[in-house]
Amino acid sequence: MPDRTEQTAHEAHSNIGSVQDHSGSPSALHDPVLAWYAVNKRELPWREPGAGAWAVMVSEFMLQQTPVNRVLPAYQRWLERWPKPVDLAAEAPGEAVRAWDRLGYPRRALRLHAAAQAIVERHGGEVPDDHAALLALPGVGTYTAAAIASFAFGQRHAVVDTNVRRVLARSLTGVAQPSISPTAADQRLAVSALPADEPTAARWAVASMELGALICTARTPRCADCPIRSDCAWVRAGSPPYDGPPRRGQTYEGTDRQVRGRLLAVLRAASAPVPKTELDTCWPEPVQRERALDGLVADGLVEPLSRGRYRLPA
DNA sequence: CAGTCGTGGTG
DNA sequence: TCACCAAGACT
């Protein structure tokens, strides 16, 4: 437990630049969150000391929109099979899609494969430590570039994922939920909350994210166990409910995504090319079925062969 | 920039 | 039960 006395009267000189009025002071959060993390962090394979940047990168790709518990087995198998970028780069992209299993969003598998090839071609087979170089890799966006640079190389970057956006929205801005999609304001807020010192900033990045994953959760936050509850602007305001616009529910039944998922499941399970007649059994409605299959081919997830047969890309 | 892209666990 | 949610990227 962090040994903090009750809030040491926040100075009234509040604001940083143009960001909205935070009722909390970012620096007041650092020590409690870091201390909490030291005690409560999960032991995850990509966090082990010898994991390396490739392990971090693989985990980050898999964790894009997929929960930790579902990533773990696929992650283990992946690194066992492809311990270095060059190992994956030498494989057919379809093997990456197959090994991706049912993690969802299989284009991530394709992008990770392409990123491995780019790492071999541009960086001698080593995951680059430069933020701009990372950002230039397929499938690496603002978040993932910062995450790899911070987690794997200890650099100082604002690592802004949905967890961090929620933690900052509550603790600093005082609202129940962050904006629906990431905004420039979120990014600025995260930058302003970053410790100045590089190693401390790197620890803050994982720690604040972990806090969002374990305590400051979306549905039912465990405020009673939160190390910064006494400094949290949202708690101080009486934990007001979310009052913004309704969040779009993501329907799945009957969508192209469901059809794509079914088609790809058949192809993943097949060791030989699959006749289209077999794929046709995946979905009764022909127009949507064709559209889904065409989409998969266009995305490079499926390769059409002669005589109406299909397979994962070679 | 809003839409698209999988899958499964859960409150 | 069923809507909501999970370490986003890309167009």
CSV table of C-alpha atoms (C1' of nucleotides) in Angstrom, one decimal:
chain,number,residue,atom,x,y,z
A,1,MET,CA,0.0,0.0,0.0
A,2,PRO,CA,1.3,3.5,-0.9
A,3,ASP,CA,1.9,5.5,2.2
A,4,ARG,CA,0.4,8.7,1.2
A,5,THR,CA,-1.3,11.1,3.6
A,6,GLU,CA,-4.5,12.6,2.6
A,7,GLN,CA,-4.3,15.0,-0.4
A,8,THR,CA,-1.7,17.6,0.1
A,9,ALA,CA,-3.7,20.6,-0.9
A,10,HIS,CA,-3.4,20.8,-4.7
A,11,GLU,CA,-2.0,24.1,-5.7
A,12,ALA,CA,-4.5,26.3,-7.5
A,13,HIS,CA,-2.2,27.0,-10.4
A,14,SER,CA,-3.9,24.1,-12.1
A,15,ASN,CA,-3.8,24.0,-15.9
A,16,ILE,CA,-1.4,22.8,-18.5
A,17,GLY,CA,-1.8,24.6,-21.8
A,18,SER,CA,-5.1,24.3,-23.6
A,19,VAL,CA,-6.3,21.1,-22.0
A,20,GLN,CA,-9.7,21.3,-20.2
A,21,ASP,CA,-9.8,22.0,-16.5
A,22,HIS,CA,-8.6,18.9,-14.7
A,23,SER,CA,-9.6,18.8,-11.1
A,24,GLY,CA,-6.7,16.4,-10.5
A,25,SER,CA,-3.0,16.9,-10.7
A,26,PRO,CA,-1.2,14.3,-12.9
A,27,SER,CA,1.9,14.1,-10.8
A,28,ALA,CA,0.0,13.3,-7.7
A,29,LEU,CA,-1.0,10.0,-9.4
A,30,HIS,CA,2.4,8.7,-10.2
A,31,ASP,CA,3.7,7.4,-6.9
A,32,PRO,CA,0.5,5.6,-5.8
A,33,VAL,CA,0.0,4.0,-9.2
A,34,LEU,CA,3.6,2.9,-9.5
A,35,ALA,CA,3.6,1.5,-6.0
A,36,TRP,CA,0.3,-0.3,-6.7
A,37,TYR,CA,1.7,-1.8,-9.9
A,38,ALA,CA,4.8,-3.1,-8.2
A,39,VAL,CA,2.6,-5.2,-5.9
A,40,ASN,CA,-0.4,-6.0,-8.1
A,41,LYS,CA,0.9,-6.4,-11.7
A,42,ARG,CA,0.1,-9.6,-13.5
A,43,GLU,CA,2.9,-12.0,-14.4
A,44,LEU,CA,2.5,-12.0,-18.2
A,45,PRO,CA,5.0,-13.8,-20.5
A,46,TRP,CA,5.7,-10.7,-22.6
A,47,ARG,CA,6.6,-8.8,-19.4
A,48,GLU,CA,9.3,-11.3,-18.4
A,49,PRO,CA,12.8,-9.7,-18.3
A,50,GLY,CA,14.2,-11.7,-21.2
A,51,ALA,CA,11.1,-11.5,-23.4
A,52,GLY,CA,12.6,-9.1,-25.9
A,53,ALA,CA,11.1,-6.7,-28.4
A,54,TRP,CA,9.7,-9.3,-30.8
A,55,ALA,CA,7.7,-10.9,-27.9
A,56,VAL,CA,6.4,-7.5,-27.0
A,57,MET,CA,5.5,-6.8,-30.5
A,58,VAL,CA,3.7,-10.1,-31.0
A,59,SER,CA,1.7,-9.5,-27.8
A,60,GLU,CA,0.7,-6.0,-28.8
A,61,PHE,CA,-0.6,-7.2,-32.2
A,62,MET,CA,-2.6,-9.9,-30.5
A,63,LEU,CA,-3.9,-7.7,-27.8
A,64,GLN,CA,-5.4,-5.2,-30.2
A,65,GLN,CA,-9.0,-5.7,-29.3
A,66,THR,CA,-8.5,-9.2,-27.9
A,67,PRO,CA,-8.5,-9.9,-24.1
A,68,VAL,CA,-5.4,-11.2,-22.4
A,69,ASN,CA,-6.7,-14.6,-21.4
A,70,ARG,CA,-7.6,-15.4,-25.0
A,71,VAL,CA,-4.3,-14.2,-26.3
A,72,LEU,CA,-2.1,-16.3,-23.9
A,73,PRO,CA,-2.2,-19.7,-25.6
A,74,ALA,CA,-1.9,-18.4,-29.1
A,75,TYR,CA,1.0,-16.2,-28.0
A,76,GLN,CA,2.9,-19.1,-26.5
A,77,ARG,CA,2.5,-21.2,-29.7
A,78,TRP,CA,3.4,-18.3,-31.9
A,79,LEU,CA,6.7,-17.5,-30.2
A,80,GLU,CA,7.6,-21.1,-29.9
A,81,ARG,CA,7.2,-21.5,-33.7
A,82,TRP,CA,8.5,-18.2,-34.7
A,83,PRO,CA,11.1,-17.0,-32.1
A,84,LYS,CA,12.4,-14.2,-34.3
A,85,PRO,CA,11.0,-12.0,-37.0
A,86,VAL,CA,13.0,-13.8,-39.7
A,87,ASP,CA,11.3,-17.1,-38.8
A,88,LEU,CA,7.9,-15.7,-39.4
A,89,ALA,CA,9.0,-13.7,-42.5
A,90,ALA,CA,10.1,-17.0,-44.1
A,91,GLU,CA,6.7,-18.5,-43.8
A,92,ALA,CA,3.7,-18.3,-46.1
A,93,PRO,CA,1.3,-15.5,-44.9
A,94,GLY,CA,-1.5,-18.2,-44.8
A,95,GLU,CA,0.4,-19.9,-42.0
A,96,ALA,CA,0.2,-16.8,-39.9
A,97,VAL,CA,-3.5,-16.6,-40.6
A,98,ARG,CA,-3.9,-20.2,-39.5
A,99,ALA,CA,-1.8,-19.8,-36.4
A,100,TRP,CA,-3.8,-16.8,-35.5
A,101,ASP,CA,-6.6,-19.2,-34.7
A,102,ARG,CA,-9.7,-17.6,-33.4
A,103,LEU,CA,-8.2,-14.4,-32.0
A,104,GLY,CA,-10.4,-12.4,-34.3
A,105,TYR,CA,-9.6,-9.7,-36.8
A,106,PRO,CA,-7.3,-12.0,-38.8
A,107,ARG,CA,-5.9,-9.1,-40.9
A,108,ARG,CA,-3.8,-8.5,-37.9
A,109,ALA,CA,-2.0,-11.8,-38.6
A,110,LEU,CA,-1.4,-10.7,-42.1
A,111,ARG,CA,0.0,-7.4,-40.9
A,112,LEU,CA,2.2,-9.0,-38.3
A,113,HIS,CA,3.6,-11.2,-41.1
A,114,ALA,CA,4.2,-8.2,-43.3
A,115,ALA,CA,5.8,-6.3,-40.4
A,116,ALA,CA,8.2,-9.2,-39.8
A,117,GLN,CA,9.2,-9.1,-43.5
A,118,ALA,CA,9.7,-5.4,-43.3
A,119,ILE,CA,11.8,-5.8,-40.1
A,120,VAL,CA,14.0,-8.3,-42.0
A,121,GLU,CA,14.3,-6.0,-45.0
A,122,ARG,CA,14.7,-2.7,-43.4
A,123,HIS,CA,16.2,-3.4,-40.0
A,124,GLY,CA,18.3,-6.5,-40.3
A,125,GLY,CA,15.8,-8.7,-38.6
A,126,GLU,CA,15.7,-6.8,-35.3
A,127,VAL,CA,12.7,-4.9,-34.1
A,128,PRO,CA,13.6,-1.2,-34.4
A,129,ASP,CA,13.7,0.9,-31.3
A,130,ASP,CA,12.9,4.1,-33.1
A,131,HIS,CA,9.3,5.3,-32.8
A,132,ALA,CA,9.1,6.5,-36.3
A,133,ALA,CA,10.5,3.3,-37.7
A,134,LEU,CA,8.0,1.3,-35.7
A,135,LEU,CA,5.1,3.5,-36.9
A,136,ALA,CA,6.1,2.8,-40.4
A,137,LEU,CA,5.6,-1.0,-40.0
A,138,PRO,CA,2.3,-2.6,-41.2
A,139,GLY,CA,-0.3,-2.9,-38.5
A,140,VAL,CA,1.6,-0.5,-36.2
A,141,GLY,CA,-0.4,2.6,-35.3
A,142,THR,CA,0.1,5.3,-32.7
A,143,TYR,CA,-0.6,3.1,-29.8
A,144,THR,CA,1.4,0.1,-30.8
A,145,ALA,CA,4.5,2.1,-31.8
A,146,ALA,CA,4.5,3.9,-28.4
A,147,ALA,CA,3.8,0.6,-26.6
A,148,ILE,CA,6.7,-1.2,-28.1
A,149,ALA,CA,9.1,1.7,-27.7
A,150,SER,CA,8.1,2.1,-24.1
A,151,PHE,CA,7.6,-1.5,-22.9
A,152,ALA,CA,10.5,-3.1,-24.9
A,153,PHE,CA,13.0,-0.3,-24.9
A,154,GLY,CA,12.1,1.8,-21.9
A,155,GLN,CA,11.5,5.0,-23.8
A,156,ARG,CA,9.3,7.9,-22.8
A,157,HIS,CA,6.1,7.9,-24.8
A,158,ALA,CA,2.5,8.5,-24.1
A,159,VAL,CA,1.0,5.0,-24.5
A,160,VAL,CA,-2.6,5.8,-25.0
A,161,ASP,CA,-5.0,2.8,-25.2
A,162,THR,CA,-8.6,2.5,-24.1
A,163,ASN,CA,-7.5,1.7,-20.5
A,164,VAL,CA,-5.3,4.7,-20.2
A,165,ARG,CA,-8.0,6.9,-21.7
A,166,ARG,CA,-10.5,5.7,-19.2
A,167,VAL,CA,-8.1,6.1,-16.2
A,168,LEU,CA,-7.3,9.7,-17.3
A,169,ALA,CA,-10.9,10.5,-18.1
A,170,ARG,CA,-11.9,9.6,-14.6
A,171,SER,CA,-8.9,10.6,-12.5
A,172,LEU,CA,-8.1,13.9,-14.2
A,173,THR,CA,-11.1,15.0,-16.2
A,174,GLY,CA,-13.7,13.7,-13.8
A,175,VAL,CA,-16.0,11.9,-16.2
A,176,ALA,CA,-17.2,8.3,-16.1
A,177,GLN,CA,-16.1,7.4,-19.6
A,178,PRO,CA,-13.6,8.7,-22.1
A,179,SER,CA,-14.6,10.0,-25.5
A,180,ILE,CA,-16.0,7.2,-27.8
A,181,SER,CA,-13.0,7.4,-30.1
A,182,PRO,CA,-9.5,8.6,-29.3
A,183,THR,CA,-9.1,12.3,-29.7
A,184,ALA,CA,-6.2,14.7,-29.9
A,185,ALA,CA,-7.2,16.0,-26.4
A,186,ASP,CA,-6.8,12.5,-25.0
A,187,GLN,CA,-3.3,12.4,-26.5
A,188,ARG,CA,-2.4,15.8,-25.1
A,189,LEU,CA,-3.8,14.8,-21.7
A,190,ALA,CA,-1.7,11.7,-21.6
A,191,VAL,CA,1.4,13.6,-22.7
A,192,SER,CA,0.9,16.1,-19.9
A,193,ALA,CA,0.5,13.3,-17.4
A,194,LEU,CA,3.7,11.6,-18.4
A,195,PRO,CA,6.5,11.7,-15.8
A,196,ALA,CA,9.5,13.7,-17.0
A,197,ASP,CA,12.1,11.0,-16.2
A,198,GLU,CA,12.4,8.3,-18.9
A,199,PRO,CA,12.5,5.1,-16.9
A,200,THR,CA,9.7,6.4,-14.7
A,201,ALA,CA,7.6,7.3,-17.7
A,202,ALA,CA,8.0,3.8,-19.0
A,203,ARG,CA,6.9,2.3,-15.7
A,204,TRP,CA,4.0,4.7,-15.6
A,205,ALA,CA,2.9,3.6,-19.1
A,206,VAL,CA,2.5,0.0,-18.1
A,207,ALA,CA,1.2,0.8,-14.6
A,208,SER,CA,-1.5,3.2,-15.6
A,209,MET,CA,-2.6,0.7,-18.3
A,210,GLU,CA,-2.7,-2.1,-15.8
A,211,LEU,CA,-4.7,0.0,-13.4
A,212,GLY,CA,-7.3,0.5,-16.1
A,213,ALA,CA,-7.3,-3.3,-16.9
A,214,LEU,CA,-7.7,-4.5,-13.3
A,215,ILE,CA,-9.2,-1.7,-11.2
A,216,CYS,CA,-10.5,1.2,-13.2
A,217,THR,CA,-12.6,-1.0,-15.5
A,218,ALA,CA,-15.3,0.1,-17.9
A,219,ARG,CA,-18.2,-1.8,-16.4
A,220,THR,CA,-17.8,-2.0,-12.6
A,221,PRO,CA,-14.7,-0.1,-11.4
A,222,ARG,CA,-13.3,-1.4,-8.2
A,223,CYS,CA,-12.8,2.0,-6.7
A,224,ALA,CA,-12.5,0.5,-3.1
A,225,ASP,CA,-9.2,-1.0,-4.2
A,226,CYS,CA,-7.9,1.9,-6.2
A,227,PRO,CA,-4.7,3.5,-5.1
A,228,ILE,CA,-5.7,7.0,-6.4
A,229,ARG,CA,-9.4,7.0,-5.2
A,230,SER,CA,-8.7,10.0,-2.9
A,231,ASP,CA,-7.2,11.9,-5.8
A,232,CYS,CA,-9.7,10.8,-8.5
A,233,ALA,CA,-11.6,13.7,-9.9
A,234,TRP,CA,-14.5,11.5,-10.9
A,235,VAL,CA,-14.8,10.0,-7.4
A,236,ARG,CA,-14.5,13.4,-5.8
A,237,ALA,CA,-17.4,14.6,-8.0
A,238,GLY,CA,-19.5,11.8,-6.6
A,239,SER,CA,-18.9,9.3,-9.4
A,240,PRO,CA,-21.5,10.9,-11.8
A,241,PRO,CA,-22.9,8.4,-14.4
A,242,TYR,CA,-22.0,8.7,-18.1
A,243,ASP,CA,-24.0,11.3,-19.7
A,244,GLY,CA,-22.6,11.5,-23.2
A,245,PRO,CA,-24.1,10.2,-26.5
A,246,PRO,CA,-25.1,6.5,-26.6
A,247,ARG,CA,-22.3,4.2,-27.6
A,248,ARG,CA,-22.9,2.2,-30.7
A,249,GLY,CA,-23.5,-1.4,-30.0
A,250,GLN,CA,-21.5,-3.6,-32.2
A,251,THR,CA,-24.0,-6.1,-33.7
A,252,TYR,CA,-22.5,-9.2,-35.2
A,253,GLU,CA,-25.2,-11.7,-36.1
A,254,GLY,CA,-25.9,-11.6,-39.8
A,255,THR,CA,-23.0,-9.2,-40.7
A,256,ASP,CA,-20.4,-9.7,-43.3
A,257,ARG,CA,-18.0,-10.2,-40.5
A,258,GLN,CA,-19.8,-13.3,-39.3
A,259,VAL,CA,-19.8,-14.7,-42.8
A,260,ARG,CA,-16.1,-14.0,-43.2
A,261,GLY,CA,-15.4,-15.7,-39.9
A,262,ARG,CA,-17.2,-18.8,-41.0
A,263,LEU,CA,-15.5,-18.9,-44.4
A,264,LEU,CA,-12.1,-18.4,-42.8
A,265,ALA,CA,-12.7,-21.0,-40.2
A,266,VAL,CA,-13.3,-23.6,-42.9
A,267,LEU,CA,-10.1,-22.6,-44.7
A,268,ARG,CA,-8.0,-22.6,-41.5
A,269,ALA,CA,-9.1,-26.1,-40.7
A,270,ALA,CA,-8.4,-27.4,-44.2
A,271,SER,CA,-5.0,-28.8,-45.2
A,272,ALA,CA,-5.8,-28.9,-48.9
A,273,PRO,CA,-7.6,-26.4,-51.2
A,274,VAL,CA,-11.3,-26.1,-50.5
A,275,PRO,CA,-13.8,-26.3,-53.4
A,276,LYS,CA,-16.2,-23.3,-53.5
A,277,THR,CA,-19.1,-25.7,-53.2
A,278,GLU,CA,-18.0,-26.5,-49.7
A,279,LEU,CA,-17.5,-22.8,-48.8
A,280,ASP,CA,-21.1,-22.3,-50.1
A,281,THR,CA,-22.4,-24.3,-47.2
A,282,CYS,CA,-21.1,-21.6,-44.8
A,283,TRP,CA,-23.9,-19.2,-45.5
A,284,PRO,CA,-27.3,-19.6,-47.2
A,285,GLU,CA,-27.6,-16.1,-48.7
A,286,PRO,CA,-25.6,-16.1,-51.9
A,287,VAL,CA,-25.1,-12.3,-52.4
A,288,GLN,CA,-23.7,-11.7,-49.0
A,289,ARG,CA,-21.7,-14.9,-49.2
A,290,GLU,CA,-20.0,-13.9,-52.4
A,291,ARG,CA,-19.4,-10.4,-51.1
A,292,ALA,CA,-17.7,-11.8,-48.0
A,293,LEU,CA,-15.5,-14.2,-50.0
A,294,ASP,CA,-14.5,-11.5,-52.4
A,295,GLY,CA,-13.7,-9.3,-49.5
A,296,LEU,CA,-11.4,-11.9,-48.0
A,297,VAL,CA,-9.6,-12.3,-51.3
A,298,ALA,CA,-9.3,-8.6,-51.7
A,299,ASP,CA,-7.8,-8.4,-48.2
A,300,GLY,CA,-5.3,-11.1,-49.0
A,301,LEU,CA,-6.7,-13.5,-46.4
A,302,VAL,CA,-7.8,-16.0,-49.0
A,303,GLU,CA,-6.2,-17.1,-52.3
A,304,PRO,CA,-8.4,-18.2,-55.2
A,305,LEU,CA,-7.0,-21.1,-57.2
A,306,SER,CA,-8.1,-22.7,-60.5
A,307,ARG,CA,-11.2,-24.8,-60.8
A,308,GLY,CA,-13.1,-22.8,-58.1
A,309,ARG,CA,-10.9,-23.8,-55.2
A,310,TYR,CA,-9.6,-21.6,-52.4
A,311,ARG,CA,-7.0,-21.7,-49.7
A,312,LEU,CA,-5.1,-19.5,-47.2
A,313,PRO,CA,-2.5,-17.4,-49.1
A,314,ALA,CA,0.8,-19.2,-49.9
B,1,DC,C1',-13.7,10.7,-40.1
B,2,DA,C1',-17.1,7.3,-39.5
B,3,DG,C1',-17.3,2.6,-41.0
B,4,DT,C1',-15.3,-1.8,-41.2
B,5,DC,C1',-13.0,-5.6,-39.4
B,6,DG,C1',-13.9,-11.4,-35.3
B,7,DT,C1',-14.6,-13.8,-31.5
B,8,DG,C1',-15.9,-15.1,-26.9
B,9,DG,C1',-16.5,-14.0,-22.1
B,10,DT,C1',-19.5,-11.6,-18.8
B,11,DG,C1',-22.4,-8.5,-15.5
C,1,DT,C1',-30.4,-13.4,-21.3
C,2,DC,C1',-28.0,-10.3,-24.3
C,3,DA,C1',-25.9,-5.9,-24.8
C,4,DC,C1',-21.5,-4.6,-23.7
C,5,DC,C1',-16.8,-4.9,-23.8
C,6,DA,C1',-11.6,-6.3,-25.0
C,7,DA,C1',-3.6,-3.3,-25.0
C,8,DG,C1',-6.5,-0.5,-32.5
C,9,DA,C1',-5.4,0.0,-37.4
C,10,DC,C1',-6.8,1.4,-41.7
C,11,DT,C1',-9.5,3.6,-45.4
